[in-house]
Coordinates of C-alpha atoms in Angstrom, one line a residue:
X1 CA -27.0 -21.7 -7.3
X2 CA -29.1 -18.3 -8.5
X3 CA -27.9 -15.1 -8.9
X4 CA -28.9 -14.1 -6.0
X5 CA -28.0 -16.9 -3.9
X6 CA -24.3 -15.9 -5.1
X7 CA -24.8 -12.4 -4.1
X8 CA -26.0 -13.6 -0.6
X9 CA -22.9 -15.6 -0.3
X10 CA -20.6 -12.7 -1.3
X11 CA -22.7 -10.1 1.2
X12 CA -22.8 -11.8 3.7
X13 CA -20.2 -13.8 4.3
X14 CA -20.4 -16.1 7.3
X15 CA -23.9 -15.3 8.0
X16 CA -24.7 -16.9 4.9
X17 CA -25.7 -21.2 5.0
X18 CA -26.6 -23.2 1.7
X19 CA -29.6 -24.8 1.9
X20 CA -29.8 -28.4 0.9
X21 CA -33.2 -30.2 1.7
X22 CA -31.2 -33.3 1.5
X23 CA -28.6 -32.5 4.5
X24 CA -31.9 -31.7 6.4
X25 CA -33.2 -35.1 6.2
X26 CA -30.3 -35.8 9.4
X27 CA -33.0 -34.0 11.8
X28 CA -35.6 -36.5 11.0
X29 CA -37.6 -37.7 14.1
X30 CA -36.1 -34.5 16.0
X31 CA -38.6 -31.9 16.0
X32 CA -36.4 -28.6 15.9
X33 CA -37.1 -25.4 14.5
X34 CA -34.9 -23.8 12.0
X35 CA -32.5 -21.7 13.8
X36 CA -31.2 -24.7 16.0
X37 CA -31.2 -26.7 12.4
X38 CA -29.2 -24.1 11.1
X39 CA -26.3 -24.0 13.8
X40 CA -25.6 -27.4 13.7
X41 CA -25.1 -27.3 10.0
X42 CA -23.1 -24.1 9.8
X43 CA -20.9 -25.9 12.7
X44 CA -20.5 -29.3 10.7
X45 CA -19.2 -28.0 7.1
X46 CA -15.5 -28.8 6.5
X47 CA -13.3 -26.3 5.2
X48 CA -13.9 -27.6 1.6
X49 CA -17.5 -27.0 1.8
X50 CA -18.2 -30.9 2.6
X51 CA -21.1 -31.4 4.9
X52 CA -19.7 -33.6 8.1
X53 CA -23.0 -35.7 8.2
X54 CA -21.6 -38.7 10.3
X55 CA -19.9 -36.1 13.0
X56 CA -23.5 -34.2 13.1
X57 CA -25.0 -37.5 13.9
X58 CA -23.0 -38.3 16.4
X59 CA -23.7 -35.3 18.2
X60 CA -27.3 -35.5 17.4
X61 CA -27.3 -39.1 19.5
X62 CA -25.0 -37.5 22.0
X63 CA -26.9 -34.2 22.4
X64 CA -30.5 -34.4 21.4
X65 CA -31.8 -38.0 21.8
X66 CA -34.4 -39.5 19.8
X67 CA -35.8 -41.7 23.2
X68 CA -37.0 -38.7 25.3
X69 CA -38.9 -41.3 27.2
X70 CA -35.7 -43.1 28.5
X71 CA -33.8 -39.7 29.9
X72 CA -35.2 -40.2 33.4
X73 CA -34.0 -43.3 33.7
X74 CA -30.7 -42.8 32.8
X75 CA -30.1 -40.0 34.9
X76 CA -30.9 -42.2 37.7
X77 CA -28.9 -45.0 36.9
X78 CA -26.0 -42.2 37.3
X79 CA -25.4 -41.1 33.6
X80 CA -24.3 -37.5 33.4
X81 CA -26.4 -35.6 30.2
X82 CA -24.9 -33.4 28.7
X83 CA -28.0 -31.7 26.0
X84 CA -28.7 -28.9 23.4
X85 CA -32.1 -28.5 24.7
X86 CA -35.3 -26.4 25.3
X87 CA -35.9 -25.5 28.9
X88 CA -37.8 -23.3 31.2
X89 CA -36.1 -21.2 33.7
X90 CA -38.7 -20.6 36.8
X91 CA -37.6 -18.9 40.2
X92 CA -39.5 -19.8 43.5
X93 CA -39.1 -17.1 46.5
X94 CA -41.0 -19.4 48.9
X95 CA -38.5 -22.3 48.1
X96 CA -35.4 -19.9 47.6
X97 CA -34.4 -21.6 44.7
X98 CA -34.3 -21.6 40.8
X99 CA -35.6 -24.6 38.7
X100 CA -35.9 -25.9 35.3
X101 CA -38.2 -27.9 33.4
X102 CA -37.4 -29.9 30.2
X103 CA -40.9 -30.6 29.1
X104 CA -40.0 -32.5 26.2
X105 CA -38.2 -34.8 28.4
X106 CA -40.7 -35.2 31.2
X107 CA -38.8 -33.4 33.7
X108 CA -40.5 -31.4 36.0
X109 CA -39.6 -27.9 37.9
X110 CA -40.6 -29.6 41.2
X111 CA -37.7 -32.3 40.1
X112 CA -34.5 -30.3 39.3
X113 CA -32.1 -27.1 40.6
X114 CA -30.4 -24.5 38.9
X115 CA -27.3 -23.9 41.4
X116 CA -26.1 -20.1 42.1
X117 CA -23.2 -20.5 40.7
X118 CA -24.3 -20.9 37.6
X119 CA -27.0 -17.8 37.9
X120 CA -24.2 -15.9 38.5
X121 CA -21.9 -16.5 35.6
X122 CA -25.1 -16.4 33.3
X123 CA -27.4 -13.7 34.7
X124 CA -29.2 -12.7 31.7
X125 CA -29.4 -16.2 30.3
X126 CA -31.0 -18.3 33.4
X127 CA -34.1 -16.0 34.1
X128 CA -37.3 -17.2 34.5
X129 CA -39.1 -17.9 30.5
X130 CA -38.1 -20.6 27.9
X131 CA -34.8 -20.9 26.7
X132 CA -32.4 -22.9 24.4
X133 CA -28.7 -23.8 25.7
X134 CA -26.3 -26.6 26.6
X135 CA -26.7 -27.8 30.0
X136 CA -25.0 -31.1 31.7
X137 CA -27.2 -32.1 34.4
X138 CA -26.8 -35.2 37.0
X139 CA -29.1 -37.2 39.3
X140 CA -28.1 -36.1 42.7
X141 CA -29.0 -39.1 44.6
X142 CA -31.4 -38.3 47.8
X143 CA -29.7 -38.1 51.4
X144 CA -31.8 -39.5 54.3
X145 CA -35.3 -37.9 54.8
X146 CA -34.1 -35.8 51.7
X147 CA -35.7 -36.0 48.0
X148 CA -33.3 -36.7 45.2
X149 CA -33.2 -34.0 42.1
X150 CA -32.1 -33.3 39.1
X151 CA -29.0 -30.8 39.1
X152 CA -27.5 -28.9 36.2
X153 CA -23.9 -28.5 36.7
X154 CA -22.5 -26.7 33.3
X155 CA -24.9 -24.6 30.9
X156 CA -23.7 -22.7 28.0
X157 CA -25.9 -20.3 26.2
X158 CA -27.8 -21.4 22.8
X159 CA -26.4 -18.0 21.0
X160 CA -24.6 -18.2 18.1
X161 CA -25.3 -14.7 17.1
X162 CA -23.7 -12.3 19.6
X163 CA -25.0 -8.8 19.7
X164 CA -25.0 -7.3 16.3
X165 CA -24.2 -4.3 14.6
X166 CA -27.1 -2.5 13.2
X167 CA -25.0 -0.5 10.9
X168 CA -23.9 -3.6 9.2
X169 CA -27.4 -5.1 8.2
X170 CA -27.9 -1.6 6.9
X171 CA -24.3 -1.7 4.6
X172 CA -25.5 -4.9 3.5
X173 CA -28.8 -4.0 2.4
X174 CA -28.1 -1.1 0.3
X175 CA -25.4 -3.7 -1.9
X176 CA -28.9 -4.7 -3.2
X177 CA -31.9 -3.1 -5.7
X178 CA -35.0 -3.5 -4.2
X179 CA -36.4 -6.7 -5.8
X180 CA -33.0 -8.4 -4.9
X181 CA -33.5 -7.5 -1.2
X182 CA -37.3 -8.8 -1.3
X183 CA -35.9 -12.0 -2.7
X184 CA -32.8 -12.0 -0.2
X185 CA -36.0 -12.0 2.7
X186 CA -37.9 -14.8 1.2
X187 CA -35.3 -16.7 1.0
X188 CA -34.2 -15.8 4.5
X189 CA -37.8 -17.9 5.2
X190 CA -36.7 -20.4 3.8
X191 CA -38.7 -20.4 0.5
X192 CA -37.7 -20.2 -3.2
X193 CA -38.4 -16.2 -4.5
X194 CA -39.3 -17.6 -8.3
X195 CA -41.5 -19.8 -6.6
X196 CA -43.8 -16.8 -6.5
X197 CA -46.0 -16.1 -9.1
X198 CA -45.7 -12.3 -9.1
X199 CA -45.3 -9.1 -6.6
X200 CA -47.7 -9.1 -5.0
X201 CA -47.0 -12.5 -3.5
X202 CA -44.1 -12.1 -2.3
X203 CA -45.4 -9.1 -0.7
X204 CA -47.9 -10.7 1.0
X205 CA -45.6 -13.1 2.4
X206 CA -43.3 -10.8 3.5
X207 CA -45.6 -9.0 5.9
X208 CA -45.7 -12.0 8.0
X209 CA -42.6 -10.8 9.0
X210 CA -43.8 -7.2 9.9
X211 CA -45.0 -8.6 13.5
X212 CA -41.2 -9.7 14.2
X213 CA -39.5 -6.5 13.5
X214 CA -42.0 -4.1 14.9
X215 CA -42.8 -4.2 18.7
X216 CA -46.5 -4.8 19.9
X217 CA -47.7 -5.1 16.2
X218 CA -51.3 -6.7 16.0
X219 CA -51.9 -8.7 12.9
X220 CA -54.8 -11.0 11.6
X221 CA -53.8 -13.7 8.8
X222 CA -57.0 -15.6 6.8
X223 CA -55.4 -18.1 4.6
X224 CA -56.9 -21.4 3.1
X225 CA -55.1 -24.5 4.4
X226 CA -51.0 -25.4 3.4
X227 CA -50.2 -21.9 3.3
X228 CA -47.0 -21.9 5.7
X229 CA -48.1 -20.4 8.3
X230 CA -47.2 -22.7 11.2
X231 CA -44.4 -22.8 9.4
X232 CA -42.9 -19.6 9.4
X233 CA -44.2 -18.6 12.9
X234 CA -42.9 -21.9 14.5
X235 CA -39.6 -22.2 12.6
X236 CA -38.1 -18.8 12.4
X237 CA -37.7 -17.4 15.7
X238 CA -36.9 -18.2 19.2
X239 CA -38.0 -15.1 20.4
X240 CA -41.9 -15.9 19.0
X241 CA -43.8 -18.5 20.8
X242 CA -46.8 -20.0 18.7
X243 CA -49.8 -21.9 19.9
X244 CA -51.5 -24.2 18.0
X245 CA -54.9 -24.7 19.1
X246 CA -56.1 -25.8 22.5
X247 CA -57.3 -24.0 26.1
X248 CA -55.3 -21.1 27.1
X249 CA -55.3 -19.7 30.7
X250 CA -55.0 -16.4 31.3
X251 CA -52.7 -17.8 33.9
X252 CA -49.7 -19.3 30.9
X253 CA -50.4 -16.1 28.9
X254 CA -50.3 -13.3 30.8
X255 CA -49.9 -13.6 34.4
X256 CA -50.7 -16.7 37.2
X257 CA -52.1 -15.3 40.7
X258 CA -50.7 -18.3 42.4
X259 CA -47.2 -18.6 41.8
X260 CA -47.2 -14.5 41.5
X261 CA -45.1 -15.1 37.9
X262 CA -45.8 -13.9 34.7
X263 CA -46.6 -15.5 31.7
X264 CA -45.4 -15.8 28.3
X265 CA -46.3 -12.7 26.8
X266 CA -44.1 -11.6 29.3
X267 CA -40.6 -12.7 27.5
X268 CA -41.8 -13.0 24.1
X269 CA -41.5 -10.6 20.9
X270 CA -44.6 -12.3 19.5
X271 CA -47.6 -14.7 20.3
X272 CA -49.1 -16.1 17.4
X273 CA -52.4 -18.4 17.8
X274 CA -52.3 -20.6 15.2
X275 CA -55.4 -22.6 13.9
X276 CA -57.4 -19.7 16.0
X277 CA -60.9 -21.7 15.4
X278 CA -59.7 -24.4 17.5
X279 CA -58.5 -22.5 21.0
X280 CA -60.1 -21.4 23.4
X281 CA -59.9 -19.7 26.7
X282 CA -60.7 -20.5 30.3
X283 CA -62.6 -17.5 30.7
X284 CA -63.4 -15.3 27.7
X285 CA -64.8 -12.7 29.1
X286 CA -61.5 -12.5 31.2
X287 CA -59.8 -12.4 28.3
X288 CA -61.5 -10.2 26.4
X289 CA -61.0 -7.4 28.8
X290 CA -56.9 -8.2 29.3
X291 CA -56.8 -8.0 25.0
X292 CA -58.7 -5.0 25.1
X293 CA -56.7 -2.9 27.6
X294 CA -53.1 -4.2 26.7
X295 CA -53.4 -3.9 22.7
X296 CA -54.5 0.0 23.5
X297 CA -51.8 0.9 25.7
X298 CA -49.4 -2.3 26.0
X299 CA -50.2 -2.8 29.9
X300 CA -53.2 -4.0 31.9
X301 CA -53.8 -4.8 35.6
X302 CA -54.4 -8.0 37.1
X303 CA -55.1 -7.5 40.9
X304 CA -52.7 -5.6 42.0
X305 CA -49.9 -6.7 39.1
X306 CA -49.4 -4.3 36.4
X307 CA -48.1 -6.3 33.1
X308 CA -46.6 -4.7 30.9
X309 CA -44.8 -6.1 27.4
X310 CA -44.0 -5.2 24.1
X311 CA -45.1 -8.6 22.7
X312 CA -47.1 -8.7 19.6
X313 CA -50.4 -10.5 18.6
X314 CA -51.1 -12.7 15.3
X315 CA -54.4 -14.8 15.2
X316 CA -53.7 -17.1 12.3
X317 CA -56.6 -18.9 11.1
X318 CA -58.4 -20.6 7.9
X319 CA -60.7 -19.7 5.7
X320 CA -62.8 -21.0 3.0
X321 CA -62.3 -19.5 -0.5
X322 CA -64.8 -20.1 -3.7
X323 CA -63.9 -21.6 -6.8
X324 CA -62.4 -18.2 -7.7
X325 CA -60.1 -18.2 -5.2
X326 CA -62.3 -15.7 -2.9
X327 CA -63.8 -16.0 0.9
X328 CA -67.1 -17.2 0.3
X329 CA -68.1 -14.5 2.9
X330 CA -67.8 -11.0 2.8
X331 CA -67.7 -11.3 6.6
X332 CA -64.1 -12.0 7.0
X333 CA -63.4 -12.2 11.1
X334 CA -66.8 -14.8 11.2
X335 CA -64.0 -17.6 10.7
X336 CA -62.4 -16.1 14.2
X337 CA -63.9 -17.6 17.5
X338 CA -66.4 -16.2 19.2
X339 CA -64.0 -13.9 21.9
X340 CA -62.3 -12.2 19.2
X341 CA -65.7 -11.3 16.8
X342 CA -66.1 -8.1 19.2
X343 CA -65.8 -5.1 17.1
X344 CA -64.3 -3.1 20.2
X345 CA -61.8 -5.5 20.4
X346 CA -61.0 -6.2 17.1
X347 CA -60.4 -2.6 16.1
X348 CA -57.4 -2.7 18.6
X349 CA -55.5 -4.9 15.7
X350 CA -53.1 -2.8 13.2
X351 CA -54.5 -4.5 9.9
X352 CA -55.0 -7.9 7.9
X353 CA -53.5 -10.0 5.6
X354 CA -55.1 -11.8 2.4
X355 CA -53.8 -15.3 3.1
X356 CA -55.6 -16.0 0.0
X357 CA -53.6 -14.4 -2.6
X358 CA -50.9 -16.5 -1.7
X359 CA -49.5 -20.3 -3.5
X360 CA -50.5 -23.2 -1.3
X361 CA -47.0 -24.9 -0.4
X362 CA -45.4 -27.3 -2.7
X363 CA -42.3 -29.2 -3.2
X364 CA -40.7 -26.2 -5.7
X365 CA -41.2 -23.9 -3.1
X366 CA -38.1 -25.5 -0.8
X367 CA -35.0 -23.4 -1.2
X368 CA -32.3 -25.4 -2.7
X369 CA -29.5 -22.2 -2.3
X370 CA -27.7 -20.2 -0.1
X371 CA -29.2 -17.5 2.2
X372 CA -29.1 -16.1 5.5
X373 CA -28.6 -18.1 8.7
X374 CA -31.9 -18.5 10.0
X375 CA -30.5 -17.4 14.0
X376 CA -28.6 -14.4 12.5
X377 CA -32.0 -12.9 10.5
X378 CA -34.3 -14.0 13.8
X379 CA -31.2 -11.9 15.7
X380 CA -31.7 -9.1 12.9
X381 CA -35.8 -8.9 13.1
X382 CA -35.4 -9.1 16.8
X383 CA -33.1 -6.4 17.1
X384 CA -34.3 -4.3 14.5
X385 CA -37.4 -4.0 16.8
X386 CA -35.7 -1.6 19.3
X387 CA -34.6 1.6 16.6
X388 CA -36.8 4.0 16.9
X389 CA -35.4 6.1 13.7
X390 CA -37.6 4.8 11.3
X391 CA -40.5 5.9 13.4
X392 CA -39.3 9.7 13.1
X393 CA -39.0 9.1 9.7
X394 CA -42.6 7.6 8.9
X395 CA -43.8 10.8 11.3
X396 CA -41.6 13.2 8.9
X397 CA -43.3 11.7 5.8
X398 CA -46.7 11.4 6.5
X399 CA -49.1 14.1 6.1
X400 CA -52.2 13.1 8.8
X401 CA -55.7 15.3 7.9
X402 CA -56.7 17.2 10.9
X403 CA -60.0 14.9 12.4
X404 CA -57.9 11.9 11.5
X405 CA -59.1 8.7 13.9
X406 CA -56.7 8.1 16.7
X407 CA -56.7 4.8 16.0
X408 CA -56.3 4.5 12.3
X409 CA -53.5 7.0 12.3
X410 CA -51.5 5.1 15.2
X411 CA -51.9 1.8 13.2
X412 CA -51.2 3.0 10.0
X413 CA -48.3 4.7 11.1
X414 CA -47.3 1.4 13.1
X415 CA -47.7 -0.7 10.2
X416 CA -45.6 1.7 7.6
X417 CA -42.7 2.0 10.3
X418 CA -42.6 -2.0 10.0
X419 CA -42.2 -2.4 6.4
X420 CA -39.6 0.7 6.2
X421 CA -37.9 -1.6 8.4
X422 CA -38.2 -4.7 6.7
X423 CA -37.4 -3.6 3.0
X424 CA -35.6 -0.2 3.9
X425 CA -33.2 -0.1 6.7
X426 CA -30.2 1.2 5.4
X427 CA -32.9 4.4 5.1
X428 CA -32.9 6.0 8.9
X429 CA -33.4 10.0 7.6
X430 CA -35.9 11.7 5.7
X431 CA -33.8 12.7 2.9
X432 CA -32.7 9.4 2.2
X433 CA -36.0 7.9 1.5
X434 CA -37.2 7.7 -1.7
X435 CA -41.0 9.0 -1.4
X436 CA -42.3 7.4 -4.5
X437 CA -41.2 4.1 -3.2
X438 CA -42.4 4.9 0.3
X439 CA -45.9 5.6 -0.7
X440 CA -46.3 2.8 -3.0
X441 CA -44.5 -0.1 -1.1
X442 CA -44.8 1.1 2.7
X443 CA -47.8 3.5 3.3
X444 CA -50.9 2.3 0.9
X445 CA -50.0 -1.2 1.8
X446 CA -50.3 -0.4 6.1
X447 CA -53.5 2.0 4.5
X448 CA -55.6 -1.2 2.8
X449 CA -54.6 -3.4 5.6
X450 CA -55.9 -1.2 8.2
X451 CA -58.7 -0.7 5.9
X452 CA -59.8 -4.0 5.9
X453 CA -60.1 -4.2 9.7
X454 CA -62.4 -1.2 9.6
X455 CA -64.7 -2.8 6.7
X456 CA -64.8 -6.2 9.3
X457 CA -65.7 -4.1 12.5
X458 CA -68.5 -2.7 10.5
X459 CA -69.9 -5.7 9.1
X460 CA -69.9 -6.6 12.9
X461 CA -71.0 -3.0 14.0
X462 CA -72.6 -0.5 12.4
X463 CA -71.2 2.1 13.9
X464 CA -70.6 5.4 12.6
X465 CA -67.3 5.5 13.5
X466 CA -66.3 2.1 11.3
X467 CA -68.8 3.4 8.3
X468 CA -66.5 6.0 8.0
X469 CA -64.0 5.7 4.7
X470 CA -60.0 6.0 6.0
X471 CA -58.8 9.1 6.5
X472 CA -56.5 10.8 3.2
X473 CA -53.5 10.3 4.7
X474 CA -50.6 11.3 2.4
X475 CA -46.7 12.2 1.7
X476 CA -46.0 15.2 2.8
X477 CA -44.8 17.7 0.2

């Protein structure tokens, strides 16, 4: 155990789990992310520490079974289920009645029923999106002319974190220096902090987190292969939904004219499109106007449906570096797909990261120690998005040059409110922050990110408006 893992331990008390890649190995041939991983191992240590391993696989054959195919066929042979479970809530006016799809498990919306008793004692939890709970759910055999379906009878809410208390994250963090927090958070993702050659590593890792904390925050990662990004934007988070490659439909990602529902960006803090060379979309031009009209003002129209959402963007894609550990291009965005190399549209994002400056994934980099519950920091990230006080206090300590670009200003300002956040957030007034630290660790960083998004848009477009070096924006005196 490290220093710091101790220190976590102490903190945090019960929102601290030790991470041992070996107890992991239980979950092999379930695909789960991390913060369902995490609450079944915080739930199956003794009161000696031990690790319950045979009592955790018996729930895991109980609860999440490794033969998805054979759950249809069960249910009709009259087992009742009872599974921890991904699911998707929809509601149907035409047909009066809620549904649910488990599409890991082949069942269908058209198949099943949500009954209103059970919308009733969990309101908030059975809306329409993806969710995570417990639900028991029988085969109600079909009466004559009647269809047979698939009803849940008991849910209970995936939520082991209940509501937290902001104030407490905020006592907690100011227990540690600054480099101990920055290692407390990349541990928190599940990676070893001295696995890191230096600084700026870990800094550049930890901005991937800047999208989760900050509401409609627009980022573009480059990165050679074995990075971690999949990783850490499929693992982390329920509240981020992540698609790796593929067609997308305006119809799943924003709003489908048909059913009258909307779509994913609807429900989610984040969408990140992974391997971003690889998807594409039904109709680009389509897209291209939705993307340009909802990263300016968070809302666009679709007919006669406003959408509205405070769901983030990350295009996550791969680039090839020289034998100097470069991109071989000074064109960056030429990696991205064809819809997104639009200067217009690609000014919209807040800034870039330099996928390249950081390790390519190996077995040293698996954290062997304790750290934070994966649910409880996802719950922190998630909640954290919702204070606006560190906004006023980015406004109070930036000094903006009259003639600053409207868009520049708004992202820069975007992007320094989301690392205040994420490294200072027992720091919610002026005179508590620490300008020196501010500048160097918050405000050039969201400067040169922003930057390099305006060098790409005029490599695309020459522009005047992209030739133009960043305004001097500085801490006020």
């Amino acid at each position: 155990m490290s220093e710091i893992g101790e220190k976590i331990r102490q903190v945090f008390g019960a929102a601290a789990v030790y991470k041992n890649p070996a107890n992991y190995d239980i979950f092999s041939g379930r695909n789960l992310p991390s913060f369902v991983k995490d609450y079944l191992i915080s739930t199956h240590i003794a009161p000696d520490g031990s690790f319950k391993r045979a009592e955790l696989a018996q729930f895991l054959d109980a609860h999440i079974p490794q033969d998805n195919s054979a759950i249809r066929a069960r249910l009709r042979r009259g087992e009742t289920l009872t599974l921890l479970t991904r699911f998707v809530v929809s509601t149907s006016l035409a047909q009066n009645k809620t549904s649910f799809q488990i599409p890991d498990m082949g069942i269908k919306a058209s198949d099943t029923l949500i009954p209103d008793y059970l919308i009733e004692e969990y309101p908030d939890d059975l809306i329409d999106g993806e969710k995570w709970g417990i639900m028991k759910i029988v085969y109600i055999q079909p009466q004559e002319h009647e269809a047979g379906h698939v009803e849940m009878v008991k849910f209970k809410p995936f939520r082991p974190m209940q509501k937290l208390d902001i104030n407490y994250i905020r006592q907690c963090r100011a227990q540690f220096t600054l480099e101990e927090w920055i290692d407390v958070l990349i541990s928190a993702m599940e990676y070893t902090p001295s696995a890191f050659k230096n600084m700026t590593q870990k800094l550049e890792f930890l901005t991937r987190l800047l999208p989760f904390i900050e509401p409609r925050l627009n980022l573009i990662e480059l990165a050679p292969k074995g990075t971690g990004k999949s990783y850490v934007f499929g693992n982390l988070s329920k509240f981020v939904w992540l698609v790796s490659g593929g067609k997308v439909s305006r119809a799943k990602l924003v709003y489908d004219k048909s059913t009258k529902s909307p779509g994913i960006m609807r429900f989610y803090d984040m969408v990140a499109f992974d391997e971003i060379q690889t998807i594409t979309f039904s109709d680009n031009t389509e897209m291209q106007s939705f993307l340009k009209n909802y990263l300016e003002f968070g809302k666009a129209t679709i007919d006669n449906y406003e959408f509205m959402s405070e769901c983030g963007l990350m295009l996550l894609g791969n680039i090839l570096l020289s034998e100097n550990n470069e991109p071989l291009s000074y064109k960056y965005f030429s990696a991205l797909p064809e819809v997104f190399r639009e200067s217009a549209l690609l000014d919209r994002f807040h800034g870039m990261i330099e996928g390249w400056l950081l390790p390519r994934v190996n077995v040293d980099m698996a954290l062997h120690d304790w750290t934070l519950n994966v649910e409880f920091f996802s719950e922190v990230l998630h909640q954290m998005r919702t204070e606006s006080v560190y906004s006023h206090v980015v406004d109070a300590a930036i000094y903006v040059p009259s003639g600053a670009d409207m868009r520049h200003t708004k992202a820069v300002k975007k992007v320094a409110t989301a690392y205040l956040k994420l490294l200072f957030p027992h720091v919610t007034s002026i005179e508590q922050l620490d300008l020196e630290e501010f500048n160097a660790l918050c405000l050039q960083p969201a400067i040169r990110r922003r930057d390099i998004v305006r060098q790409q848009c005029s490599n695309i477009d020459a522009e005047a408006s992209f030739s133009k070096p960043m305004p001097e924006y500085t801490i006020k005196k």
